[in-house]
PDB file of N, CA and C in Angstrom:
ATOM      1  N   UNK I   1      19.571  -5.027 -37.417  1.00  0.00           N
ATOM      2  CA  UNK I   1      18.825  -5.382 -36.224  1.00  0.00           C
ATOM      3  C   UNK I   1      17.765  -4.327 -35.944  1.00  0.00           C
ATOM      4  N   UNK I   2      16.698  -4.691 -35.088  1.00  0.00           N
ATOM      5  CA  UNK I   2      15.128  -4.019 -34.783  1.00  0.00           C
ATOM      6  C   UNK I   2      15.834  -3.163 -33.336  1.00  0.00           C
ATOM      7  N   UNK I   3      15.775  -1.579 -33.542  1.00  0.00           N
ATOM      8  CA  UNK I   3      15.718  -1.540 -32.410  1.00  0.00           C
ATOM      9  C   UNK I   3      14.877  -1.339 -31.458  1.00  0.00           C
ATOM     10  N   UNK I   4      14.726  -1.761 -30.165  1.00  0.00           N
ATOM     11  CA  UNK I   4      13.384  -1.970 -29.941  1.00  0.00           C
ATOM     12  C   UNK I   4      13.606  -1.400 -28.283  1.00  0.00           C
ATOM     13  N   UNK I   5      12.786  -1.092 -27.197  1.00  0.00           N
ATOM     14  CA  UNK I   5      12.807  -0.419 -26.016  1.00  0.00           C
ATOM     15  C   UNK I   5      11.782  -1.308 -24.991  1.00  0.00           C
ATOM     16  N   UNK I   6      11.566  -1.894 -23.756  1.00  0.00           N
ATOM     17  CA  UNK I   6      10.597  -2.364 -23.486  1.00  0.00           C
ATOM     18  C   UNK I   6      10.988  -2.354 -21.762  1.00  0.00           C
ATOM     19  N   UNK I   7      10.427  -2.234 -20.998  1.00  0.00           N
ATOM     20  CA  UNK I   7      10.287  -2.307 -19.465  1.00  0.00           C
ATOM     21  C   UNK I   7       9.841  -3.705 -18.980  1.00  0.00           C
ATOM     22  N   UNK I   8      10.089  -4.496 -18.674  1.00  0.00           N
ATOM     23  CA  UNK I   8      10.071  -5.199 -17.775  1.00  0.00           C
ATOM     24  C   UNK I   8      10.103  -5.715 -16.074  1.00  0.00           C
ATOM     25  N   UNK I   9       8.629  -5.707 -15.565  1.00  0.00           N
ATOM     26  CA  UNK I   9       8.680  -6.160 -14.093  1.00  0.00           C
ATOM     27  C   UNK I   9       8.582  -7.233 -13.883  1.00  0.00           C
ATOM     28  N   UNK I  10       9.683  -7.556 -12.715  1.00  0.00           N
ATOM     29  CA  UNK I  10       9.157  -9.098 -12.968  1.00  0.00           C
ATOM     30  C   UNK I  10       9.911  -9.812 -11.046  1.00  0.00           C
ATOM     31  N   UNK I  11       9.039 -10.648 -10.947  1.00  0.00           N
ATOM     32  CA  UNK I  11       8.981 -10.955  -9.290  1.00  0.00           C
ATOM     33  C   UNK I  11       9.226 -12.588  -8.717  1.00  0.00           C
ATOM     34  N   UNK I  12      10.063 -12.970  -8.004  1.00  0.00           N
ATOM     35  CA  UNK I  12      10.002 -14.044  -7.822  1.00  0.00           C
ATOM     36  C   UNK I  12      10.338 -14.746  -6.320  1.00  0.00           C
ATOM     37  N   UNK I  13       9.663 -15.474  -5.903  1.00  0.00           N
ATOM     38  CA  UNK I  13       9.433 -16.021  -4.678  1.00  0.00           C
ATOM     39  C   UNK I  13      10.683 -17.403  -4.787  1.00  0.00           C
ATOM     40  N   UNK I  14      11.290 -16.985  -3.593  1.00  0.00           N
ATOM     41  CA  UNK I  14      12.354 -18.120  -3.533  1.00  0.00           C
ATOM     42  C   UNK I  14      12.036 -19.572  -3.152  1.00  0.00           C
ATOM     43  N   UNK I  15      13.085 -20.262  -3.520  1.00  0.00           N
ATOM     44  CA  UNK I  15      12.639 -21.662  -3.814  1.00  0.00           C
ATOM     45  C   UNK I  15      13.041 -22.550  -2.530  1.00  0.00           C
ATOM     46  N   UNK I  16      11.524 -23.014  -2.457  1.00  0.00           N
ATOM     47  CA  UNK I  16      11.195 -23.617  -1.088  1.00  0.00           C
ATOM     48  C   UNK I  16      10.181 -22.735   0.000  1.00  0.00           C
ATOM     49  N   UNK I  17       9.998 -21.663  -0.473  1.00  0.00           N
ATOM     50  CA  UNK I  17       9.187 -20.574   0.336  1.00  0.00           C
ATOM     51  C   UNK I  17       9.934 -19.491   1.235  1.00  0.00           C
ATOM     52  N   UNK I  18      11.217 -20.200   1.448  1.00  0.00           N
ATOM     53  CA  UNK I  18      11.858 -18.799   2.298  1.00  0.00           C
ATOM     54  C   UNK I  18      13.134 -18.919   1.791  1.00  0.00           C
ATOM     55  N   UNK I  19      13.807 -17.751   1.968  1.00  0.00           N
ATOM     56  CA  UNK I  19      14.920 -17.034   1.384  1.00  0.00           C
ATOM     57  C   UNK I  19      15.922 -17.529   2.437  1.00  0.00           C
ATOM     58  N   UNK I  20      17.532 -18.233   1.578  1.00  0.00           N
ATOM     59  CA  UNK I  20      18.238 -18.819   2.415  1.00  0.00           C
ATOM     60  C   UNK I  20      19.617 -17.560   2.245  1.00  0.00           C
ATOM     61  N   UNK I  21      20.180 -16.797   3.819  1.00  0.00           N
ATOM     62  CA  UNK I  21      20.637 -15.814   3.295  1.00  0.00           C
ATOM     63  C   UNK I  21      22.328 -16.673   3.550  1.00  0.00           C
ATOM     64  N   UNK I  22      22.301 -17.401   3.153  1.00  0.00           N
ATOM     65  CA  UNK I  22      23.361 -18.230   2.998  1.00  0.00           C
ATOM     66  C   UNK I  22      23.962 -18.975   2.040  1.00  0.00           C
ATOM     67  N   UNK I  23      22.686 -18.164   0.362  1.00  0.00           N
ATOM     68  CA  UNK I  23      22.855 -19.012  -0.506  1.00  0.00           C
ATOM     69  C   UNK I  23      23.161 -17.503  -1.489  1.00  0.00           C
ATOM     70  N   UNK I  24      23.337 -17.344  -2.844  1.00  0.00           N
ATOM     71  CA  UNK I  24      23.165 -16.716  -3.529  1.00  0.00           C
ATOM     72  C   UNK I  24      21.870 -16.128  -4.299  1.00  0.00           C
ATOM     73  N   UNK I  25      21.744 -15.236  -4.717  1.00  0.00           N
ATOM     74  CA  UNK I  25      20.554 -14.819  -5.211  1.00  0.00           C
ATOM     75  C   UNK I  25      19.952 -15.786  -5.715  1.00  0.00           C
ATOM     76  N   UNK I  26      20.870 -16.193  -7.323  1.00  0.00           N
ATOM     77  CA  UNK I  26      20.435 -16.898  -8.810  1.00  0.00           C
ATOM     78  C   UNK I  26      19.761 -18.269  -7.561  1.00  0.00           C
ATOM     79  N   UNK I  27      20.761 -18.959  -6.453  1.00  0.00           N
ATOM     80  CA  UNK I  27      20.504 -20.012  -5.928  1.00  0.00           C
ATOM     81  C   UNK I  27      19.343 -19.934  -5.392  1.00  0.00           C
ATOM     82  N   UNK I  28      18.940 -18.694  -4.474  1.00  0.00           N
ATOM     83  CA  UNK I  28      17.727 -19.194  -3.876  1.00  0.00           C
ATOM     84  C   UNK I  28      16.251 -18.791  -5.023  1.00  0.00           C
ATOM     85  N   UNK I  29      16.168 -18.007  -6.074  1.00  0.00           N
ATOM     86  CA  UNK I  29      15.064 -18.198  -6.547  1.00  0.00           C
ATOM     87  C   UNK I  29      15.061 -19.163  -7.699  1.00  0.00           C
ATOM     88  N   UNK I  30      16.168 -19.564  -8.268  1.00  0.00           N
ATOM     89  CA  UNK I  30      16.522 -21.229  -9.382  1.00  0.00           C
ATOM     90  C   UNK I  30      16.390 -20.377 -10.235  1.00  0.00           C
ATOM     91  N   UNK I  31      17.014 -19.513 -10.514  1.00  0.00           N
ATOM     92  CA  UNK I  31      17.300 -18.376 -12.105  1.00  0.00           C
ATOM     93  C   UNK I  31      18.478 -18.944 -12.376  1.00  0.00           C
ATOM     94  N   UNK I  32      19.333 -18.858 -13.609  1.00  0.00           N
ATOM     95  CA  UNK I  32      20.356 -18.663 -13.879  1.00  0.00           C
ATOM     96  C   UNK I  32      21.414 -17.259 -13.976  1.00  0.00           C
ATOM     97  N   UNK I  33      22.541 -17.246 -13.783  1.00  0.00           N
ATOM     98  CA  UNK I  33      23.011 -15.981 -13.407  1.00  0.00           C
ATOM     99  C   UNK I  33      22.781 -15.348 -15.025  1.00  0.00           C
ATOM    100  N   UNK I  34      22.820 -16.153 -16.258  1.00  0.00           N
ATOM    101  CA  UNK I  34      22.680 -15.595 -17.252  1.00  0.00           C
ATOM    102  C   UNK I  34      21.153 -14.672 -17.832  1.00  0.00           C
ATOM    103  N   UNK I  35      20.021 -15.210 -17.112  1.00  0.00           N
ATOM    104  CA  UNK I  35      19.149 -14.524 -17.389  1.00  0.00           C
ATOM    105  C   UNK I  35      18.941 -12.843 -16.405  1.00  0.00           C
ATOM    106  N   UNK I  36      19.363 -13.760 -15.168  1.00  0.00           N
ATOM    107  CA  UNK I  36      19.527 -12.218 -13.891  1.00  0.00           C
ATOM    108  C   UNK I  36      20.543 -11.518 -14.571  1.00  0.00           C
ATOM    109  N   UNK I  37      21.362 -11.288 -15.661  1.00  0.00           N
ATOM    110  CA  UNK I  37      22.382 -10.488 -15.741  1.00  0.00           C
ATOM    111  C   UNK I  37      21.531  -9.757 -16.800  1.00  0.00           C
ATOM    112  N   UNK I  38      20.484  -9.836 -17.426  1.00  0.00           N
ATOM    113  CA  UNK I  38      19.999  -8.923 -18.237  1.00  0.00           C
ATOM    114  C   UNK I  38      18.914  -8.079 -17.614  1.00  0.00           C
ATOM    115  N   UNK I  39      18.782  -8.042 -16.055  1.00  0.00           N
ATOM    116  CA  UNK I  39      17.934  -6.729 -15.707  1.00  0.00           C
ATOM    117  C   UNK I  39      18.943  -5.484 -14.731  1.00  0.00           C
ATOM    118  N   UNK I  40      18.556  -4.928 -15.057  1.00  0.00           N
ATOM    119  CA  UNK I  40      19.727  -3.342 -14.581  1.00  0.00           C
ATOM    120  C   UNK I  40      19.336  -3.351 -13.202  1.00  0.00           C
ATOM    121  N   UNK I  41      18.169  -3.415 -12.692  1.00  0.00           N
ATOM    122  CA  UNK I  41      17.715  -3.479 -10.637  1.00  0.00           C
ATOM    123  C   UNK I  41      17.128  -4.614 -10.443  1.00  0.00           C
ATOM    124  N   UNK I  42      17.583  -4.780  -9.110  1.00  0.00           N
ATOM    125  CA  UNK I  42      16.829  -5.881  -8.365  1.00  0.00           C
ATOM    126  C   UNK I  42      16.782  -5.406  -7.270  1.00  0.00           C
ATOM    127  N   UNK I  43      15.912  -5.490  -6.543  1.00  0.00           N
ATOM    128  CA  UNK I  43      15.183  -5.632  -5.087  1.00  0.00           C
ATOM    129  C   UNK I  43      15.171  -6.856  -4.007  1.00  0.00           C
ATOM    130  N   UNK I  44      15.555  -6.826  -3.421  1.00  0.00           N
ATOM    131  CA  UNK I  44      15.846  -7.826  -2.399  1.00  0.00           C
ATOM    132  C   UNK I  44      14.563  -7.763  -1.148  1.00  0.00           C
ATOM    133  N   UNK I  45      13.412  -8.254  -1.246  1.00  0.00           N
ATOM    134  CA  UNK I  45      12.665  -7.647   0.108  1.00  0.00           C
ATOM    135  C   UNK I  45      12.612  -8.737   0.971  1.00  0.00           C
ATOM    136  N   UNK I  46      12.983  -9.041   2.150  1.00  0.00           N
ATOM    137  CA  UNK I  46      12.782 -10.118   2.842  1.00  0.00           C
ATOM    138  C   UNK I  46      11.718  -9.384   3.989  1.00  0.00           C
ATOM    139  N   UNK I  47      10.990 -10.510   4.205  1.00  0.00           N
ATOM    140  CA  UNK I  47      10.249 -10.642   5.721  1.00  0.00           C
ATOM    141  C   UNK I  47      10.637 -11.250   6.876  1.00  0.00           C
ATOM    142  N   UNK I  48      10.787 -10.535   7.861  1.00  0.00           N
ATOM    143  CA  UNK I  48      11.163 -11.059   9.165  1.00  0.00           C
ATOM    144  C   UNK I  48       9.948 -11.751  10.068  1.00  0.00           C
ATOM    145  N   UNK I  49      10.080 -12.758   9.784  1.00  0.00           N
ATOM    146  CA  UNK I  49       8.947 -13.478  10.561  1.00  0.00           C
ATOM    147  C   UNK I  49       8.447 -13.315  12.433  1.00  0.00           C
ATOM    148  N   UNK I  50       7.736 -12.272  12.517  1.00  0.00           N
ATOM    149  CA  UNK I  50       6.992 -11.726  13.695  1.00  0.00           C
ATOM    150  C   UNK I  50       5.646 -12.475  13.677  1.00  0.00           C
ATOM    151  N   UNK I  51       5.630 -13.349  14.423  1.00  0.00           N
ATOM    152  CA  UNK I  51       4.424 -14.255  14.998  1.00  0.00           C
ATOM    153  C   UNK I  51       2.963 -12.812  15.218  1.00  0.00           C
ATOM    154  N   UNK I  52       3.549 -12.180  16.103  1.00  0.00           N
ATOM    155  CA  UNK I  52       2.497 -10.717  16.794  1.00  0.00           C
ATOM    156  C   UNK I  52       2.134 -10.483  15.944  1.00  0.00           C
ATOM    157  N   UNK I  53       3.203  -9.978  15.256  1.00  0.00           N
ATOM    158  CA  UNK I  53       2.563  -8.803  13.855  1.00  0.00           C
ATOM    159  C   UNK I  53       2.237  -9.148  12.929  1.00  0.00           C
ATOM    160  N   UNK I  54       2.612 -10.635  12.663  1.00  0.00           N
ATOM    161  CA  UNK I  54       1.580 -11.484  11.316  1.00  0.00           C
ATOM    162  C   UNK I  54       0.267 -11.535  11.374  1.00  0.00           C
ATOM    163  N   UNK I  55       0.195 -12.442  13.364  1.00  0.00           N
ATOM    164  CA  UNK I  55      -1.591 -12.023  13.375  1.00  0.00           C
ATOM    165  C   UNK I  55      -2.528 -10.784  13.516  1.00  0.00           C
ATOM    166  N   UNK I  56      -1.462 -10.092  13.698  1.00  0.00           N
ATOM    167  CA  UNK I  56      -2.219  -8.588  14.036  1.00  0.00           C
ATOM    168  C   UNK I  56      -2.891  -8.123  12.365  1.00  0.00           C
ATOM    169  N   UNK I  57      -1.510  -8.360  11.377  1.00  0.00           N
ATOM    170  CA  UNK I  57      -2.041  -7.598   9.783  1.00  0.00           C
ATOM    171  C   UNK I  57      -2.996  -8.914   9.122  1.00  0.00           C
ATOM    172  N   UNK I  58      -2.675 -10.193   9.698  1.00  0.00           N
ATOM    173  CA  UNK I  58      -3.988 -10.756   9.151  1.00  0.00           C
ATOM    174  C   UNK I  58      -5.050 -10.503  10.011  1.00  0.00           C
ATOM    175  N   UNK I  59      -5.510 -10.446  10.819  1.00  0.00           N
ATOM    176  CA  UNK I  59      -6.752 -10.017  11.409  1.00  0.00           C
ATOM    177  C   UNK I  59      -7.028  -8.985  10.834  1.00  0.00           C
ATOM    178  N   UNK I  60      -6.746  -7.670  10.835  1.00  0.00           N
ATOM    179  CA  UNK I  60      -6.754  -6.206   9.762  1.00  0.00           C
ATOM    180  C   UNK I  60      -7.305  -6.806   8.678  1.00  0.00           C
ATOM    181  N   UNK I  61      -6.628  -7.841   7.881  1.00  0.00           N
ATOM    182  CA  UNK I  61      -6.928  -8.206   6.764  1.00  0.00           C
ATOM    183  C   UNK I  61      -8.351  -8.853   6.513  1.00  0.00           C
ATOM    184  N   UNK I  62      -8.418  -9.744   6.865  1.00  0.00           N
ATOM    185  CA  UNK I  62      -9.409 -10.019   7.086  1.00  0.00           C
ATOM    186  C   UNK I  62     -10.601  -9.398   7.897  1.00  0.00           C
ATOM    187  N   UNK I  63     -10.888  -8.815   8.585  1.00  0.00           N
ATOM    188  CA  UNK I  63     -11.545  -7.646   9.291  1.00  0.00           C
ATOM    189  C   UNK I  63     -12.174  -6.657   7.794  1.00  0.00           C
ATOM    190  N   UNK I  64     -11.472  -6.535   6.823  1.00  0.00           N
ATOM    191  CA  UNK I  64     -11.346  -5.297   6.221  1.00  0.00           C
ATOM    192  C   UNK I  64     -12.223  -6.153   4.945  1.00  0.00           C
ATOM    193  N   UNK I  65     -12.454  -7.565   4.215  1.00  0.00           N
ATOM    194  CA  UNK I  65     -12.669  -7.826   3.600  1.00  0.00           C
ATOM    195  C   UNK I  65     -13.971  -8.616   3.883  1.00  0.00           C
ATOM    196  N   UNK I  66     -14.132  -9.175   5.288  1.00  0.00           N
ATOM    197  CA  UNK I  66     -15.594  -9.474   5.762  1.00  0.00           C
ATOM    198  C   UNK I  66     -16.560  -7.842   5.707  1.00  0.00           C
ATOM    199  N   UNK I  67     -15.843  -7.047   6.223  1.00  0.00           N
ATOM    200  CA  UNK I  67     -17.025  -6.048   6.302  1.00  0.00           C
ATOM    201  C   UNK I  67     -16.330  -4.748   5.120  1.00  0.00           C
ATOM    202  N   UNK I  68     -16.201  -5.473   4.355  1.00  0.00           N
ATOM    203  CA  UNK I  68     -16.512  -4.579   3.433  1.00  0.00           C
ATOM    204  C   UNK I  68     -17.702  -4.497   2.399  1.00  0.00           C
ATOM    205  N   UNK I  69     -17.823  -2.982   2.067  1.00  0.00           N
ATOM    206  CA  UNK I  69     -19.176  -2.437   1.202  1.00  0.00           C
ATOM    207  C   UNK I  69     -20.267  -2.176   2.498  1.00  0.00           C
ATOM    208  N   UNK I  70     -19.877  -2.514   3.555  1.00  0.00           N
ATOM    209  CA  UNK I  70     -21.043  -1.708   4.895  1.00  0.00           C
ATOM    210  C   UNK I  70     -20.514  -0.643   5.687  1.00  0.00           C
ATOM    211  N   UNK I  71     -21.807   0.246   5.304  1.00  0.00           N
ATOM    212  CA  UNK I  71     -21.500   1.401   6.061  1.00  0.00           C
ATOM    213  C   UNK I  71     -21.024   1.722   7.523  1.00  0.00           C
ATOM    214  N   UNK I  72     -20.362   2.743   7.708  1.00  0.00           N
ATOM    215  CA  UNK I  72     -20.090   3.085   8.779  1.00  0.00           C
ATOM    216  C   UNK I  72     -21.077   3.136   9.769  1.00  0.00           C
ATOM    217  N   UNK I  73     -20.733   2.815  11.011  1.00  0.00           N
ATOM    218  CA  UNK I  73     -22.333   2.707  12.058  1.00  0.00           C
ATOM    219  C   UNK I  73     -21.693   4.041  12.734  1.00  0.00           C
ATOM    220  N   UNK I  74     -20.676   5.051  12.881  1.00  0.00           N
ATOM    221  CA  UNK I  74     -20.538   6.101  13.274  1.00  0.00           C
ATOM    222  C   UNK I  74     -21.217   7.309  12.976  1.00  0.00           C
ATOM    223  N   UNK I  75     -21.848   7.706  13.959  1.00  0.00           N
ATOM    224  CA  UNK I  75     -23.378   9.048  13.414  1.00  0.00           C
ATOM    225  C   UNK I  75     -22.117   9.957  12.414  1.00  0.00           C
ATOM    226  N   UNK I  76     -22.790  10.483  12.326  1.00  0.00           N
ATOM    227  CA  UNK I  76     -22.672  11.914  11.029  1.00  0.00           C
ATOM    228  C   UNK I  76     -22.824  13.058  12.129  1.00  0.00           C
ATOM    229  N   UNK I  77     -21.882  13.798  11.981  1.00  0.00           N
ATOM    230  CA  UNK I  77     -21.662  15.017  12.823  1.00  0.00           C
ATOM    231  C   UNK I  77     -22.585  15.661  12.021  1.00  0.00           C
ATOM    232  N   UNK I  78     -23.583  16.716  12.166  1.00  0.00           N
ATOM    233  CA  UNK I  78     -24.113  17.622  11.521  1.00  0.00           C
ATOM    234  C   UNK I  78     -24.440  18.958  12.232  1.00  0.00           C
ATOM    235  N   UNK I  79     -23.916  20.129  11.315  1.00  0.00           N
ATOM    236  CA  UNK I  79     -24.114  21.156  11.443  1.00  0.00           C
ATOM    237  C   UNK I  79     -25.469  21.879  12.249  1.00  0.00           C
ATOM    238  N   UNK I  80     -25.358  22.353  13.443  1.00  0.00           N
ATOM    239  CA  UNK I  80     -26.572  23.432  14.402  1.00  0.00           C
ATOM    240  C   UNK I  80     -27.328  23.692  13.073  1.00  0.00           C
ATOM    241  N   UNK I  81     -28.264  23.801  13.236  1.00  0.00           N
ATOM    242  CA  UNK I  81     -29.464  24.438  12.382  1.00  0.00           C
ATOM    243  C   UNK I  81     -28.995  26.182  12.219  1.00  0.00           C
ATOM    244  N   UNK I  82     -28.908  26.329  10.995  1.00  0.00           N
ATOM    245  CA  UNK I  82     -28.609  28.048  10.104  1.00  0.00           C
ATOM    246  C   UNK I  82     -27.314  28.198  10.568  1.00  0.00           C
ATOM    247  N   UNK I  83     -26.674  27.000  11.116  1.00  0.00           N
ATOM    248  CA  UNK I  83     -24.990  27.804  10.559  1.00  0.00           C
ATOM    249  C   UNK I  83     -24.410  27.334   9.996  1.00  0.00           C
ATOM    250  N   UNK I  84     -23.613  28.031   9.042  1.00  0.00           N
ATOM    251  CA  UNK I  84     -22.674  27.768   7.901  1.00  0.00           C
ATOM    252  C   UNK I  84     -21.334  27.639   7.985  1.00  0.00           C
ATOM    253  N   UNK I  85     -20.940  27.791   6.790  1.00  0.00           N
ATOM    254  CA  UNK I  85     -19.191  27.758   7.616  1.00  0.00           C
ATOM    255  C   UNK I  85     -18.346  29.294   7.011  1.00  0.00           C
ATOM    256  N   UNK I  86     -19.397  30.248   6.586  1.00  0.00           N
ATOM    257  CA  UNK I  86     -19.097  31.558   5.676  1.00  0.00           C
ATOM    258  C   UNK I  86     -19.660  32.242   6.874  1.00  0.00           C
ATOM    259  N   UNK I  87     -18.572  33.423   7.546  1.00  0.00           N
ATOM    260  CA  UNK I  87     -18.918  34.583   8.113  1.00  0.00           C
ATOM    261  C   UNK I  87     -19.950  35.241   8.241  1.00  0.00           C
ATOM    262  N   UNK I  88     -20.851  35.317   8.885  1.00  0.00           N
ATOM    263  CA  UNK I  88     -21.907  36.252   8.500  1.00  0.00           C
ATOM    264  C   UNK I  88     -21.908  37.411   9.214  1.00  0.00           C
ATOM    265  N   UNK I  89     -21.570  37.990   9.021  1.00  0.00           N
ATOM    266  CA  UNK I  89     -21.453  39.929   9.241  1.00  0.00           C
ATOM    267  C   UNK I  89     -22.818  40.581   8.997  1.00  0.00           C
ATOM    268  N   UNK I  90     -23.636  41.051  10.125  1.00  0.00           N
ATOM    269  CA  UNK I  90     -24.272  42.033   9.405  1.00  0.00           C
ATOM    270  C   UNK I  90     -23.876  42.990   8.832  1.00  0.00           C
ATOM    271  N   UNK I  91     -22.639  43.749   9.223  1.00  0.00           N
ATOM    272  CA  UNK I  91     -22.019  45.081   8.483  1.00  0.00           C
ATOM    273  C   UNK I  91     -21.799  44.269   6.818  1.00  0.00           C
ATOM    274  N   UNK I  92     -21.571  43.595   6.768  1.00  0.00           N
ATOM    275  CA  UNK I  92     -21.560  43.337   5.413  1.00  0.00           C
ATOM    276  C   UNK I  92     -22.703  42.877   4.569  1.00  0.00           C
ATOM    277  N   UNK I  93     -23.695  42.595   5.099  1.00  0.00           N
ATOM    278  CA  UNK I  93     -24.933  42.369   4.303  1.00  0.00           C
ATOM    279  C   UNK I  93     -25.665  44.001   4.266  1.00  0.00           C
ATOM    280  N   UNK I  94     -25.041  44.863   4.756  1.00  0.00           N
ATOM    281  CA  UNK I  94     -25.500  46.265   4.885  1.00  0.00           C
ATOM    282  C   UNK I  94     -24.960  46.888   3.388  1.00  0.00           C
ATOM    283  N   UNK I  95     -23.695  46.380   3.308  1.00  0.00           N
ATOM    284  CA  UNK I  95     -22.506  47.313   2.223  1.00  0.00           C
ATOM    285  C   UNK I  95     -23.527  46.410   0.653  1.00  0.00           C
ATOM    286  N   UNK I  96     -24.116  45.140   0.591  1.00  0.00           N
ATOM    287  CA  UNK I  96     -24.701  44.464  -0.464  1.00  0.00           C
ATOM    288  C   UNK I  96     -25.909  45.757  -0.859  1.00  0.00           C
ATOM    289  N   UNK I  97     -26.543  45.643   0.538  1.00  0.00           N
ATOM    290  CA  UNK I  97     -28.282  46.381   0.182  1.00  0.00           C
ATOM    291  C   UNK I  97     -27.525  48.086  -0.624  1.00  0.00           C
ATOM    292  N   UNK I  98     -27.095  48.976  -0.297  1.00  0.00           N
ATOM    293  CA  UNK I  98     -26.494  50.346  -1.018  1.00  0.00           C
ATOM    294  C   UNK I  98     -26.465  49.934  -2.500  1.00  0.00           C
TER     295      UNK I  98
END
């Protein structure tokens, strides 16, 4: 036999659109337990359906993809005229000239 090494990700949305927590894994995404028995982790992520906070991250979402690639309309802080952000000492521009 080849021996061989390979990673596999792999994702699946349960069947019917939402996750029945009353059913079994293999049941709610229509796997067989024989294929789910050949990955070492699984992840379980469910969403709790929040009306608020759905429209809040789609608005974000959308917000973020209409205005994107345009610049910020917030001015630019800019630096007083001749100051830097390096100390300026005259005693030390004294110790340069020697």
């Amino acid at each position: 036999t080849l021996n061989a090494r390979a990673a596999v990700l792999a994702a699946a949305n349960p069947l019917y659109g939402r996750y029945n927590r009353h059913k079994s894994l293999s049941e709610n995404i229509n796997l067989p337990n024989s294929l789910l028995s050949r990955f070492d982790l699984m992840f379980l992520i469910l969403d709790i359906a929040d009306v608020d906070r759905d429209m809040a991250l789609a608005r974000h979402v959308t917000f973020v993809h209409q205005n994107e690639g345009l610049e910020s309309t917030k001015p630019e802080t800019t630096k007083e005229k001749g100051a830097t952000d390096m100390d300026t000492d005259d005693e030390d521009d004294d110790d340069l000239d020697n």
